[in-house]
Amino acid sequence: MKFQIIFFVKGVILLLIGIVSIEVHAQSFNMSDGTTINSCSGTFYDSGGTGNYGDNESMVFTICPDTPGSFIQIDFTSFVTESGFDTLYIFNGPNLSSPFFGFFTGAGGPGVNTSTDASGCLTFYFVSDGSATRAGWEGLISCVLPCQPVVASTTAGAVIGACMNSNISFNGVGGYTNNNAAYTQSDGTSTFSWSFGDGTTAVGQVVNHFYSSPGIYNVDLSITDVNGCTSVNDINLNVYVSDVPVFVGTIATLPQICLGQQNTLTGIVVPTPISPECTTAPADVTFLPDGSGGSFQTPTIVDCFDPSQAITSSADINSICIDMEHSYLGDLGISLACPNGQSIDLIIYASGDNTGGEYLGTPVDNDTDLTPGVGAIYCFTDAATQTMEQVAGTVANGVTMPSQDYMPIDPFSDLIGCPMNGNWIITITDNLGSDNGNVFGWNIDFNITPSTGVYTPPITSENWSADPSIVSTAGNVITVQPTVSGPACYTYNAIDENGCVFDTTVCFNVLPANDPACSPCLINSFSVNIGACQPIDNTFDITGEVQFVNQPTTGTLTVSDCNGNQQVFN
């Protein structure tokens, strides 16, 4: 089969920092199935040694260090297999369940490969077909010492205040504690990998990013030095992105006035609290070779919740979504494990099941051509009503499974008790010969907010925009007297501590002076129950004074205007 080199482990095949010591190659080790050796020197050959390997081989061989605390490093000085048909797989650890480094076929080979697993081991899995062998490989065995501490930091403080859709510049700084003749590295030779807490990432010492939604975002920075040593400290950087405040109560006293009259407007702004956001970054690409029972893992790290938080309800997880392609659904079993080891099956392999010939995504359905296909997103949620296996029973072989929500085999309630923070791991097991695929990424959508850290950015200034019709100002209250009829609009502004500017506009209507609604309305009737006492005349408007002859000390006067309004005076 043809193979393409794809890595997915976060600390992908890179040299591990340390004093590398290549020993005299006094001993040779030929690959044999089920063998583990412990050595920091020698030469690693295929099964044929200096000759060709054999046909129909399927061998697993593990090399571990014989020096405690060190890590195996293999430098492949020569490599040639039958391209596309005879393949060497490399795993970062003591067995095939260890993280997958990559696979190699044809000429060129793996180059230098260094374990970063706690065991210090590398595991090799070689498969050849039934014809056409080649010379295989020669790899020099050595051990390297543990990494020097690399400390990541930034030029910012613990908090960056920002506005939605505003550009933020992040500047990373590395600390190399053992930087001497044995450790040659600097910021200029290191790789800076950022995770912005909103599901997006970037690479570079200085990067720019913006947030389209309000919230509190935890930013991570990982620095990998020139020898492959990666920082593990938390830079403890949060970005506070302001939300739009509430202007309820910012009003004009009268919805309508006549030209020449005055109106008062009151400005009120209340800031909106923001909460921590916790979106897992998409996991790295994972190649799914023809494993015939082998399992491949793709992890993602969650670290933005309070340490005490755990899954308490199945509703705490909205969905688990995987972007992948594979040429045979029936090969696969897929499970999810949380940081404490609890796990659920998303789909299971069922031997003898008459479904399974369906595609996931759009694969390249040719076992000798491992060009990645096109992924499709498959989500698993308790809200769905059918498992992927049930839907597969309605889809013909060789047809792509719908990109939609599926019910997992095990309910999310089986994850109650899982801590939120830590490694969440998708494991995909390939159970049959032939067929392959890729996982291009996956993530968990949590329906839970970190329990601490809600913050309300205070408003630092607020005011009405200047306008020539404003006749007086008293704090957040203005008195206005428009000089033209029609809509009269005034803007109230607010700025919060992050420098974010917000405003709202209040309008009311100004009638022309000759509008009928603005003409004086005369008093047109009186009703008096105070004897013979009568008003002098009835020509005053409703706001004027009514004069009485022989004004009594008691009695009731009811006054009506031309619009039918009445008022009773005692």
Coordinates of C-alpha atoms in Angstrom, one line a residue:
M1 CA 0.0 0.0 0.0
K2 CA 1.1 3.6 -0.6
F3 CA 1.6 5.8 2.4
Q4 CA 2.0 9.5 3.1
I5 CA 3.7 10.9 6.1
I6 CA 1.2 12.5 8.5
F7 CA 1.8 13.4 12.2
F8 CA -0.7 14.1 14.8
V9 CA 0.9 14.0 18.2
K10 CA 1.2 17.5 19.7
G11 CA 4.9 17.0 20.2
V12 CA 5.4 15.6 16.7
I13 CA 8.6 13.9 15.6
L14 CA 11.1 16.4 16.8
L15 CA 14.5 15.9 18.5
L16 CA 14.3 15.8 22.3
I17 CA 16.6 18.2 23.9
G18 CA 19.5 16.8 25.8
I19 CA 23.1 15.7 25.4
V20 CA 22.9 13.2 22.6
S21 CA 25.5 10.5 22.9
I22 CA 25.8 8.0 19.9
E23 CA 27.6 4.9 21.2
V24 CA 29.8 2.5 19.3
H25 CA 27.6 0.2 17.3
A26 CA 28.9 -2.9 18.8
Q27 CA 25.6 -4.8 18.6
S28 CA 23.1 -5.4 15.8
F29 CA 19.3 -6.0 16.3
N30 CA 17.3 -7.5 13.6
M31 CA 13.5 -6.9 13.7
S32 CA 11.5 -9.9 15.0
D33 CA 7.9 -10.1 16.1
G34 CA 6.9 -9.5 19.7
T35 CA 10.5 -8.5 20.8
T36 CA 11.5 -5.8 23.2
I37 CA 15.2 -4.8 23.7
N38 CA 16.8 -2.4 26.1
S39 CA 19.8 -0.7 24.7
C40 CA 21.3 2.7 24.2
S41 CA 23.7 1.6 21.4
G42 CA 23.8 -0.6 18.4
T43 CA 22.2 -0.8 15.0
F44 CA 18.5 -1.6 14.3
Y45 CA 17.9 -3.5 11.1
D46 CA 14.8 -5.0 9.4
S47 CA 14.3 -8.8 9.7
G48 CA 16.9 -9.5 7.0
G49 CA 19.7 -7.7 8.7
T50 CA 22.1 -6.5 6.0
G51 CA 20.0 -8.5 3.4
N52 CA 16.4 -8.1 2.3
Y53 CA 13.4 -8.5 4.6
G54 CA 10.8 -11.2 3.8
D55 CA 7.4 -11.5 2.2
N56 CA 4.2 -11.5 4.2
E57 CA 5.7 -10.0 7.4
S58 CA 3.7 -8.5 10.2
M59 CA 6.1 -7.7 13.1
V60 CA 6.1 -5.6 16.2
F61 CA 9.4 -4.6 17.7
T62 CA 10.1 -2.3 20.7
I63 CA 13.3 -0.5 21.7
C64 CA 13.7 0.9 25.2
P65 CA 16.6 2.6 26.9
D66 CA 18.9 0.8 29.2
T67 CA 19.7 4.0 31.0
P68 CA 17.0 5.1 33.5
G69 CA 15.5 8.5 32.7
S70 CA 16.8 8.6 29.1
F71 CA 14.9 8.4 25.8
I72 CA 15.5 6.2 22.7
Q73 CA 16.6 7.9 19.5
I74 CA 16.9 6.1 16.2
D75 CA 18.7 7.7 13.3
F76 CA 17.7 5.9 10.1
T77 CA 20.8 6.2 7.9
S78 CA 19.3 4.1 5.1
F79 CA 15.7 3.1 4.2
V80 CA 14.1 1.5 1.2
T81 CA 10.9 -0.7 1.1
E82 CA 8.5 -1.6 -1.7
S83 CA 6.8 1.8 -2.2
G84 CA 3.1 1.6 -1.3
F85 CA 3.1 -2.0 -0.3
D86 CA 5.7 -2.6 2.5
T87 CA 5.4 -0.1 5.4
L88 CA 7.0 0.7 8.7
Y89 CA 4.8 2.3 11.4
I90 CA 6.4 4.1 14.4
F91 CA 4.7 4.7 17.7
N92 CA 5.9 7.0 20.5
G93 CA 5.9 4.5 23.4
P94 CA 6.1 0.8 24.4
N95 CA 3.3 -0.6 22.3
L96 CA 0.8 -0.1 19.5
S97 CA -1.5 1.8 21.8
S98 CA 1.1 4.5 22.2
P99 CA 0.6 7.8 20.2
F100 CA 1.3 7.3 16.5
F101 CA 4.3 9.1 15.1
G102 CA 4.1 8.3 11.4
F103 CA 4.5 5.7 8.7
F104 CA 7.1 5.2 6.0
T105 CA 7.2 3.4 2.7
G106 CA 9.5 3.5 -0.4
A107 CA 12.8 5.5 -0.2
G108 CA 13.8 8.4 2.0
G109 CA 12.7 7.0 5.4
P110 CA 12.0 8.4 8.8
G111 CA 15.2 10.2 9.5
V112 CA 15.8 10.8 13.2
N113 CA 13.0 9.7 15.6
T114 CA 13.1 10.4 19.3
S115 CA 10.8 9.1 22.0
T116 CA 9.0 11.7 24.2
D117 CA 7.0 9.0 26.1
A118 CA 7.6 8.5 29.8
S119 CA 8.9 5.0 29.1
G120 CA 11.5 6.4 26.7
C121 CA 10.6 3.6 24.2
L122 CA 9.8 3.5 20.5
T123 CA 7.7 0.8 19.0
F124 CA 8.0 -0.3 15.3
Y125 CA 5.3 -2.2 13.3
F126 CA 6.3 -3.5 9.9
V127 CA 4.0 -5.0 7.3
S128 CA 5.1 -6.4 3.9
D129 CA 3.0 -8.0 1.1
G130 CA 3.5 -11.3 -0.6
S131 CA 6.0 -10.2 -3.2
A132 CA 8.9 -7.9 -4.1
T133 CA 11.1 -7.3 -1.0
R134 CA 13.8 -4.6 -0.6
A135 CA 16.9 -4.0 1.4
G136 CA 14.9 -2.5 4.3
W137 CA 16.7 -0.1 6.7
E138 CA 19.5 0.6 9.0
G139 CA 19.0 2.7 12.1
L140 CA 21.6 3.9 14.7
I141 CA 20.4 3.5 18.3
S142 CA 21.3 6.0 20.9
C143 CA 19.8 7.6 24.0
V144 CA 19.2 11.3 24.9
L145 CA 18.9 12.9 28.3
P146 CA 15.6 14.5 29.5
C147 CA 14.6 17.9 28.3
Q148 CA 15.7 21.1 29.8
P149 CA 12.9 23.1 31.3
V150 CA 11.4 25.5 28.8
V151 CA 9.3 28.2 30.3
A152 CA 6.7 30.1 28.3
S153 CA 5.6 33.6 29.1
T154 CA 4.3 36.7 27.3
T155 CA 5.0 40.4 27.4
A156 CA 1.4 41.0 28.6
G157 CA 0.2 40.8 32.2
A158 CA -2.3 38.3 33.5
V159 CA -5.3 40.0 31.8
I160 CA -5.8 41.7 28.4
G161 CA -8.9 43.9 28.0
A162 CA -10.3 43.9 24.5
C163 CA -13.4 44.8 22.4
M164 CA -15.2 42.5 20.1
N165 CA -13.5 42.3 16.6
S166 CA -10.6 44.4 17.7
N167 CA -7.1 43.3 16.8
I168 CA -4.9 41.9 19.7
S169 CA -1.2 41.4 19.4
F170 CA 0.3 38.5 21.4
N171 CA 4.0 38.4 22.0
G172 CA 5.6 35.2 23.3
V173 CA 8.9 34.9 25.3
G174 CA 10.8 31.7 26.1
G175 CA 12.9 31.0 29.1
Y176 CA 15.7 28.4 28.5
T177 CA 17.0 27.5 31.9
N178 CA 20.0 25.3 30.8
N179 CA 21.0 27.4 27.8
N180 CA 24.7 26.6 27.5
A181 CA 27.0 24.8 25.1
A182 CA 24.9 21.7 25.3
Y183 CA 21.6 23.5 24.8
T184 CA 21.7 25.8 21.7
Q185 CA 18.4 27.4 21.3
S186 CA 16.6 30.8 21.5
D187 CA 13.3 32.4 20.6
G188 CA 14.5 32.6 17.1
T189 CA 14.9 28.9 16.8
S190 CA 11.8 27.9 18.8
T191 CA 8.3 27.2 17.7
F192 CA 5.5 29.2 19.4
S193 CA 2.1 27.6 19.3
W194 CA -0.9 29.5 20.6
S195 CA -4.4 28.4 21.6
F196 CA -6.8 31.4 22.0
G197 CA -9.5 29.7 24.0
D198 CA -12.2 30.1 21.3
G199 CA -11.3 27.0 19.3
T200 CA -8.7 28.6 17.1
T201 CA -4.9 28.4 17.1
A202 CA -1.8 30.1 15.5
V203 CA 1.9 29.6 15.2
G204 CA 4.5 32.4 15.6
Q205 CA 6.3 34.3 18.3
V206 CA 4.2 37.4 17.6
V207 CA 0.6 36.7 16.4
N208 CA -2.6 38.7 16.0
H209 CA -6.1 37.6 16.9
F210 CA -9.6 39.0 17.4
Y211 CA -12.6 37.7 19.2
S212 CA -16.1 38.0 17.6
S213 CA -18.0 37.2 20.8
P214 CA -17.8 38.6 24.3
G215 CA -16.4 36.5 27.2
I216 CA -13.3 35.6 29.2
Y217 CA -10.9 33.5 27.1
N218 CA -7.9 31.6 28.5
V219 CA -4.9 31.8 26.2
D220 CA -2.3 29.0 26.1
L221 CA 1.2 29.2 24.7
S222 CA 3.4 26.2 24.1
I223 CA 7.1 26.8 23.2
T224 CA 9.1 24.0 21.5
D225 CA 12.8 24.6 21.4
V226 CA 15.2 23.7 18.6
N227 CA 15.7 20.2 20.1
G228 CA 12.0 19.4 20.6
C229 CA 11.6 20.2 24.2
T230 CA 8.2 21.8 24.9
S231 CA 7.1 24.1 27.7
V232 CA 4.5 22.7 30.1
N233 CA 3.7 25.7 32.3
D234 CA 0.5 27.6 32.1
I235 CA 1.1 31.3 31.1
N236 CA -2.1 32.1 33.0
L237 CA -3.3 34.7 30.5
N238 CA -6.9 35.7 30.1
V239 CA -8.5 38.0 27.6
Y240 CA -11.6 39.9 28.8
V241 CA -13.8 40.8 25.8
S242 CA -16.5 43.3 26.6
D243 CA -20.2 42.7 25.9
V244 CA -22.6 45.4 24.8
P245 CA -24.0 47.3 27.8
V246 CA -27.7 47.8 28.4
F247 CA -29.2 51.3 27.7
V248 CA -32.7 50.6 29.1
G249 CA -33.9 53.8 30.8
T250 CA -32.2 56.1 28.3
I251 CA -35.4 58.0 27.3
A252 CA -37.0 61.3 26.4
T253 CA -39.5 62.5 28.9
L254 CA -42.1 63.5 26.2
P255 CA -42.5 61.5 23.0
Q256 CA -43.7 64.7 21.2
I257 CA -43.4 68.5 21.8
C258 CA -44.3 71.6 19.9
L259 CA -41.6 73.8 18.3
G260 CA -40.4 76.3 20.9
Q261 CA -41.1 73.9 23.8
Q262 CA -38.4 72.1 25.8
N263 CA -37.9 68.4 26.6
T264 CA -35.7 66.5 29.0
L265 CA -33.6 63.4 28.2
T266 CA -32.1 61.0 30.7
G267 CA -29.1 58.7 30.0
I268 CA -28.7 55.4 31.8
V269 CA -26.2 52.6 30.9
V270 CA -25.7 49.3 32.8
P271 CA -22.6 47.2 31.9
T272 CA -23.1 43.5 31.0
P273 CA -21.3 40.8 32.9
I274 CA -19.0 38.5 30.9
S275 CA -18.3 34.8 31.7
P276 CA -15.3 32.5 31.0
E277 CA -15.5 30.6 27.7
C278 CA -14.2 27.1 27.4
T279 CA -13.9 25.9 23.8
T280 CA -11.5 23.0 23.2
A281 CA -9.1 23.5 20.4
P282 CA -9.5 21.0 17.5
A283 CA -7.3 18.0 17.9
D284 CA -4.4 17.3 15.5
V285 CA -4.6 15.2 12.3
T286 CA -4.5 11.5 12.9
F287 CA -3.8 9.0 10.1
L288 CA -5.8 5.8 10.4
P289 CA -3.7 3.1 8.7
D290 CA -5.0 -0.4 8.1
G291 CA -4.5 -1.5 11.6
S292 CA -6.2 -5.0 11.7
G293 CA -6.9 -4.6 15.4
G294 CA -4.6 -1.7 16.1
S295 CA -5.9 1.3 18.0
F296 CA -5.0 5.0 17.3
Q297 CA -5.5 7.8 19.8
T298 CA -6.0 11.5 19.3
P299 CA -6.1 13.6 22.4
T300 CA -7.2 17.1 23.2
I301 CA -6.4 19.0 26.4
V302 CA -9.1 20.9 28.4
D303 CA -7.7 23.3 31.1
C304 CA -10.1 26.2 31.3
F305 CA -12.5 25.0 34.0
D306 CA -12.2 25.4 37.7
P307 CA -10.1 22.4 39.0
S308 CA -13.1 21.1 41.1
Q309 CA -15.6 21.1 38.2
A310 CA -16.8 17.7 36.9
I311 CA -19.5 16.3 34.7
T312 CA -22.7 16.2 36.9
S313 CA -25.3 15.6 34.2
S314 CA -25.5 14.2 30.6
A315 CA -26.7 17.7 29.7
D316 CA -23.2 19.1 30.5
I317 CA -22.0 17.8 27.1
N318 CA -23.8 19.1 24.0
S319 CA -21.9 17.1 21.4
I320 CA -18.7 15.4 20.4
C321 CA -17.9 16.1 16.7
I322 CA -15.2 14.4 14.6
D323 CA -14.0 15.6 11.2
M324 CA -12.9 12.4 9.4
E325 CA -12.8 10.2 6.3
H326 CA -12.5 6.4 6.0
S327 CA -13.3 4.0 3.2
Y328 CA -15.0 1.4 5.4
L329 CA -17.3 2.2 8.3
G330 CA -17.5 -1.5 9.3
D331 CA -13.8 -1.5 10.2
L332 CA -14.1 0.9 13.1
G333 CA -14.9 1.2 16.8
I334 CA -14.7 4.7 18.2
S335 CA -14.7 5.5 21.9
L336 CA -14.1 8.6 24.1
A337 CA -12.2 8.6 27.4
C338 CA -12.3 11.4 29.9
P339 CA -9.3 12.5 32.1
N340 CA -10.0 9.9 34.9
G341 CA -10.4 7.0 32.5
Q342 CA -14.2 6.7 32.3
S343 CA -15.2 6.1 28.7
I344 CA -18.1 5.6 26.4
D345 CA -18.5 4.0 23.0
L346 CA -19.6 6.2 20.1
I347 CA -19.7 3.4 17.6
I348 CA -18.8 -0.2 18.0
Y349 CA -17.4 -2.9 15.7
A350 CA -19.8 -5.8 15.3
S351 CA -18.4 -8.9 13.6
G352 CA -20.7 -10.3 11.0
D353 CA -22.8 -7.1 10.8
N354 CA -24.2 -6.7 7.3
T355 CA -23.7 -3.0 7.5
G356 CA -20.3 -1.2 7.4
G357 CA -19.4 -0.8 3.7
E358 CA -20.4 2.8 3.8
Y359 CA -17.9 5.7 3.5
L360 CA -17.2 8.3 6.1
G361 CA -16.5 11.5 4.3
T362 CA -15.1 11.2 0.8
P363 CA -12.2 8.8 1.0
V364 CA -9.7 7.6 -1.7
D365 CA -11.0 4.0 -1.8
N366 CA -7.7 2.5 -3.0
D367 CA -5.6 0.6 -0.4
T368 CA -2.4 1.4 -2.4
D369 CA -3.1 5.2 -2.6
L370 CA -3.0 6.9 0.8
T371 CA -3.7 10.4 -0.4
P372 CA -6.1 11.9 2.2
G373 CA -9.7 12.1 1.2
V374 CA -12.1 14.9 2.1
G375 CA -13.5 14.8 5.7
A376 CA -17.0 15.2 6.8
I377 CA -18.2 16.2 10.3
Y378 CA -20.0 13.5 12.4
C379 CA -21.4 14.6 15.7
F380 CA -22.6 12.4 18.6
T381 CA -25.2 13.8 20.9
D382 CA -27.8 12.3 23.3
A383 CA -30.4 14.5 21.6
A384 CA -30.1 12.3 18.4
T385 CA -32.5 9.4 17.9
Q386 CA -30.4 6.9 15.9
T387 CA -27.0 5.5 16.2
M388 CA -24.6 5.6 13.3
E389 CA -25.0 1.8 12.9
Q390 CA -28.8 2.2 12.6
V391 CA -28.5 4.9 10.0
A392 CA -25.9 2.8 8.2
G393 CA -28.6 0.1 7.7
T394 CA -30.4 2.6 5.3
V395 CA -27.3 3.6 3.4
A396 CA -25.8 1.6 0.5
N397 CA -22.3 0.3 0.5
G398 CA -19.9 2.7 -1.1
V399 CA -22.1 5.7 -0.3
T400 CA -21.0 8.4 2.2
M401 CA -22.8 8.5 5.6
P402 CA -24.7 11.7 6.1
S403 CA -22.9 14.4 8.0
Q404 CA -25.4 14.8 10.9
D405 CA -26.0 14.1 14.6
Y406 CA -25.9 10.5 15.8
M407 CA -26.8 9.0 19.1
P408 CA -23.7 7.4 20.8
I409 CA -23.8 3.7 21.8
D410 CA -23.3 4.7 25.4
P411 CA -25.2 7.7 26.9
F412 CA -23.3 10.8 28.0
S413 CA -24.6 10.0 31.5
D414 CA -21.8 7.3 31.7
L415 CA -19.4 10.2 31.9
I416 CA -20.9 11.7 35.1
G417 CA -18.0 12.2 37.6
C418 CA -15.4 12.9 34.9
P419 CA -13.2 15.9 35.8
M420 CA -13.5 18.7 33.2
N421 CA -9.8 19.5 33.0
G422 CA -7.3 17.1 31.6
N423 CA -6.8 14.8 28.6
W424 CA -9.9 13.8 26.7
I425 CA -9.0 11.1 24.2
I426 CA -10.7 9.7 21.2
T427 CA -9.6 6.1 20.4
I428 CA -10.3 4.6 17.0
T429 CA -9.7 0.9 16.5
D430 CA -9.3 -0.6 13.0
N431 CA -10.6 -4.2 13.3
L432 CA -10.3 -5.5 9.7
G433 CA -7.6 -5.7 7.0
S434 CA -7.7 -3.2 4.1
D435 CA -9.1 0.3 4.1
N436 CA -7.7 3.4 5.9
G437 CA -8.6 7.0 6.6
N438 CA -7.8 10.2 8.5
V439 CA -9.2 12.2 11.4
F440 CA -8.7 15.8 10.6
G441 CA -9.7 17.0 14.1
W442 CA -12.4 16.7 16.7
N443 CA -13.7 18.7 19.7
I444 CA -16.1 18.6 22.6
D445 CA -18.9 21.2 23.0
F446 CA -19.5 21.5 26.7
N447 CA -22.8 23.0 28.0
I448 CA -21.3 24.2 31.2
T449 CA -19.7 27.5 32.3
P450 CA -16.6 27.6 34.4
S451 CA -17.8 28.1 38.0
T452 CA -15.6 31.1 38.8
G453 CA -14.4 34.2 37.1
V454 CA -17.5 36.1 36.0
Y455 CA -16.5 39.8 35.6
T456 CA -18.3 43.0 34.7
P457 CA -16.1 45.6 33.0
P458 CA -17.1 48.9 34.6
I459 CA -18.2 52.0 32.6
T460 CA -15.6 54.6 33.0
S461 CA -17.3 57.5 31.2
E462 CA -20.7 58.4 29.8
N463 CA -22.1 61.5 28.2
W464 CA -24.6 63.0 25.7
S465 CA -23.0 64.0 22.3
A466 CA -22.8 67.7 21.9
D467 CA -25.7 69.4 20.1
P468 CA -26.6 73.1 19.8
S469 CA -30.1 72.5 20.9
I470 CA -29.0 71.4 24.3
V471 CA -29.9 74.3 26.7
S472 CA -28.7 72.7 30.0
T473 CA -26.9 69.6 31.3
A474 CA -27.1 68.2 34.8
G475 CA -25.1 64.9 35.0
N476 CA -26.8 62.4 32.7
V477 CA -29.9 64.6 32.2
I478 CA -30.1 67.2 29.4
T479 CA -32.8 69.8 28.6
V480 CA -33.2 70.4 24.9
Q481 CA -35.1 73.0 22.8
P482 CA -35.1 72.0 19.1
T483 CA -35.1 74.8 16.6
V484 CA -36.7 72.9 13.7
S485 CA -39.7 70.6 13.5
G486 CA -39.5 66.9 12.7
P487 CA -37.5 64.1 14.4
A488 CA -35.1 65.3 17.1
C489 CA -32.4 62.7 17.9
Y490 CA -29.7 62.7 20.6
T491 CA -26.9 60.2 21.2
Y492 CA -25.8 58.9 24.6
N493 CA -22.3 57.4 24.7
A494 CA -20.5 55.1 27.1
I495 CA -16.9 53.8 27.3
D496 CA -15.8 50.9 29.5
E497 CA -12.5 50.1 31.1
N498 CA -11.3 48.2 28.1
G499 CA -11.8 51.3 25.9
C500 CA -14.8 49.9 24.1
V501 CA -17.2 52.6 22.9
F502 CA -20.9 52.0 22.8
D503 CA -23.8 54.4 22.2
T504 CA -27.6 54.6 21.8
T505 CA -29.8 57.1 20.1
V506 CA -33.1 58.6 21.5
C507 CA -35.5 60.4 19.3
F508 CA -38.8 62.3 19.8
N509 CA -41.1 64.3 17.4
V510 CA -41.2 68.1 17.2
L511 CA -44.5 69.5 15.8
P512 CA -44.6 72.8 13.8
A513 CA -45.9 75.7 15.9
N514 CA -49.0 76.0 13.7
D515 CA -50.0 72.3 14.1
P516 CA -53.6 72.0 15.4
A517 CA -52.3 70.0 18.3
C518 CA -50.1 73.0 19.3
S519 CA -53.0 75.6 19.2
P520 CA -54.4 76.8 22.6
C521 CA -57.6 75.0 23.6
L522 CA -60.1 77.4 25.3
I523 CA -62.3 76.5 28.2
N524 CA -65.8 76.1 26.8
S525 CA -67.9 75.0 29.8
F526 CA -68.1 75.4 33.6
S527 CA -70.2 73.4 36.1
V528 CA -70.5 75.2 39.4
N529 CA -72.3 74.0 42.5
I530 CA -71.5 76.9 44.7
G531 CA -74.7 78.8 44.3
A532 CA -74.8 82.1 42.4
C533 CA -71.1 82.4 42.2
Q534 CA -70.1 82.5 38.5
P535 CA -66.8 83.1 36.6
I536 CA -66.4 86.4 35.0
D537 CA -66.0 84.9 31.5
N538 CA -65.0 81.7 29.8
T539 CA -62.4 82.9 27.3
F540 CA -59.3 81.7 29.2
D541 CA -57.4 78.6 28.0
I542 CA -57.1 75.6 30.3
T543 CA -53.8 76.8 31.7
G544 CA -55.0 80.3 32.5
E545 CA -56.7 81.6 35.6
V546 CA -60.5 81.8 36.1
Q547 CA -61.7 84.8 38.1
F548 CA -64.8 84.6 40.2
V549 CA -67.0 87.3 41.7
N550 CA -67.7 86.9 45.4
Q551 CA -65.3 83.9 45.6
P552 CA -66.7 81.4 48.0
T553 CA -64.9 79.5 50.7
T554 CA -66.4 76.1 49.8
G555 CA -67.8 74.5 46.7
T556 CA -66.9 72.6 43.5
L557 CA -65.9 73.8 40.1
T558 CA -65.7 71.4 37.1
V559 CA -63.9 72.9 34.1
S560 CA -64.0 71.3 30.6
D561 CA -61.8 72.3 27.6
C562 CA -62.5 72.0 23.9
N563 CA -60.9 68.6 23.7
G564 CA -63.2 67.2 26.3
N565 CA -60.6 67.1 29.1
Q566 CA -62.1 67.9 32.6
Q567 CA -60.6 69.0 35.9
V568 CA -62.5 69.3 39.2
F569 CA -61.5 72.1 41.6
N570 CA -62.7 72.0 45.3

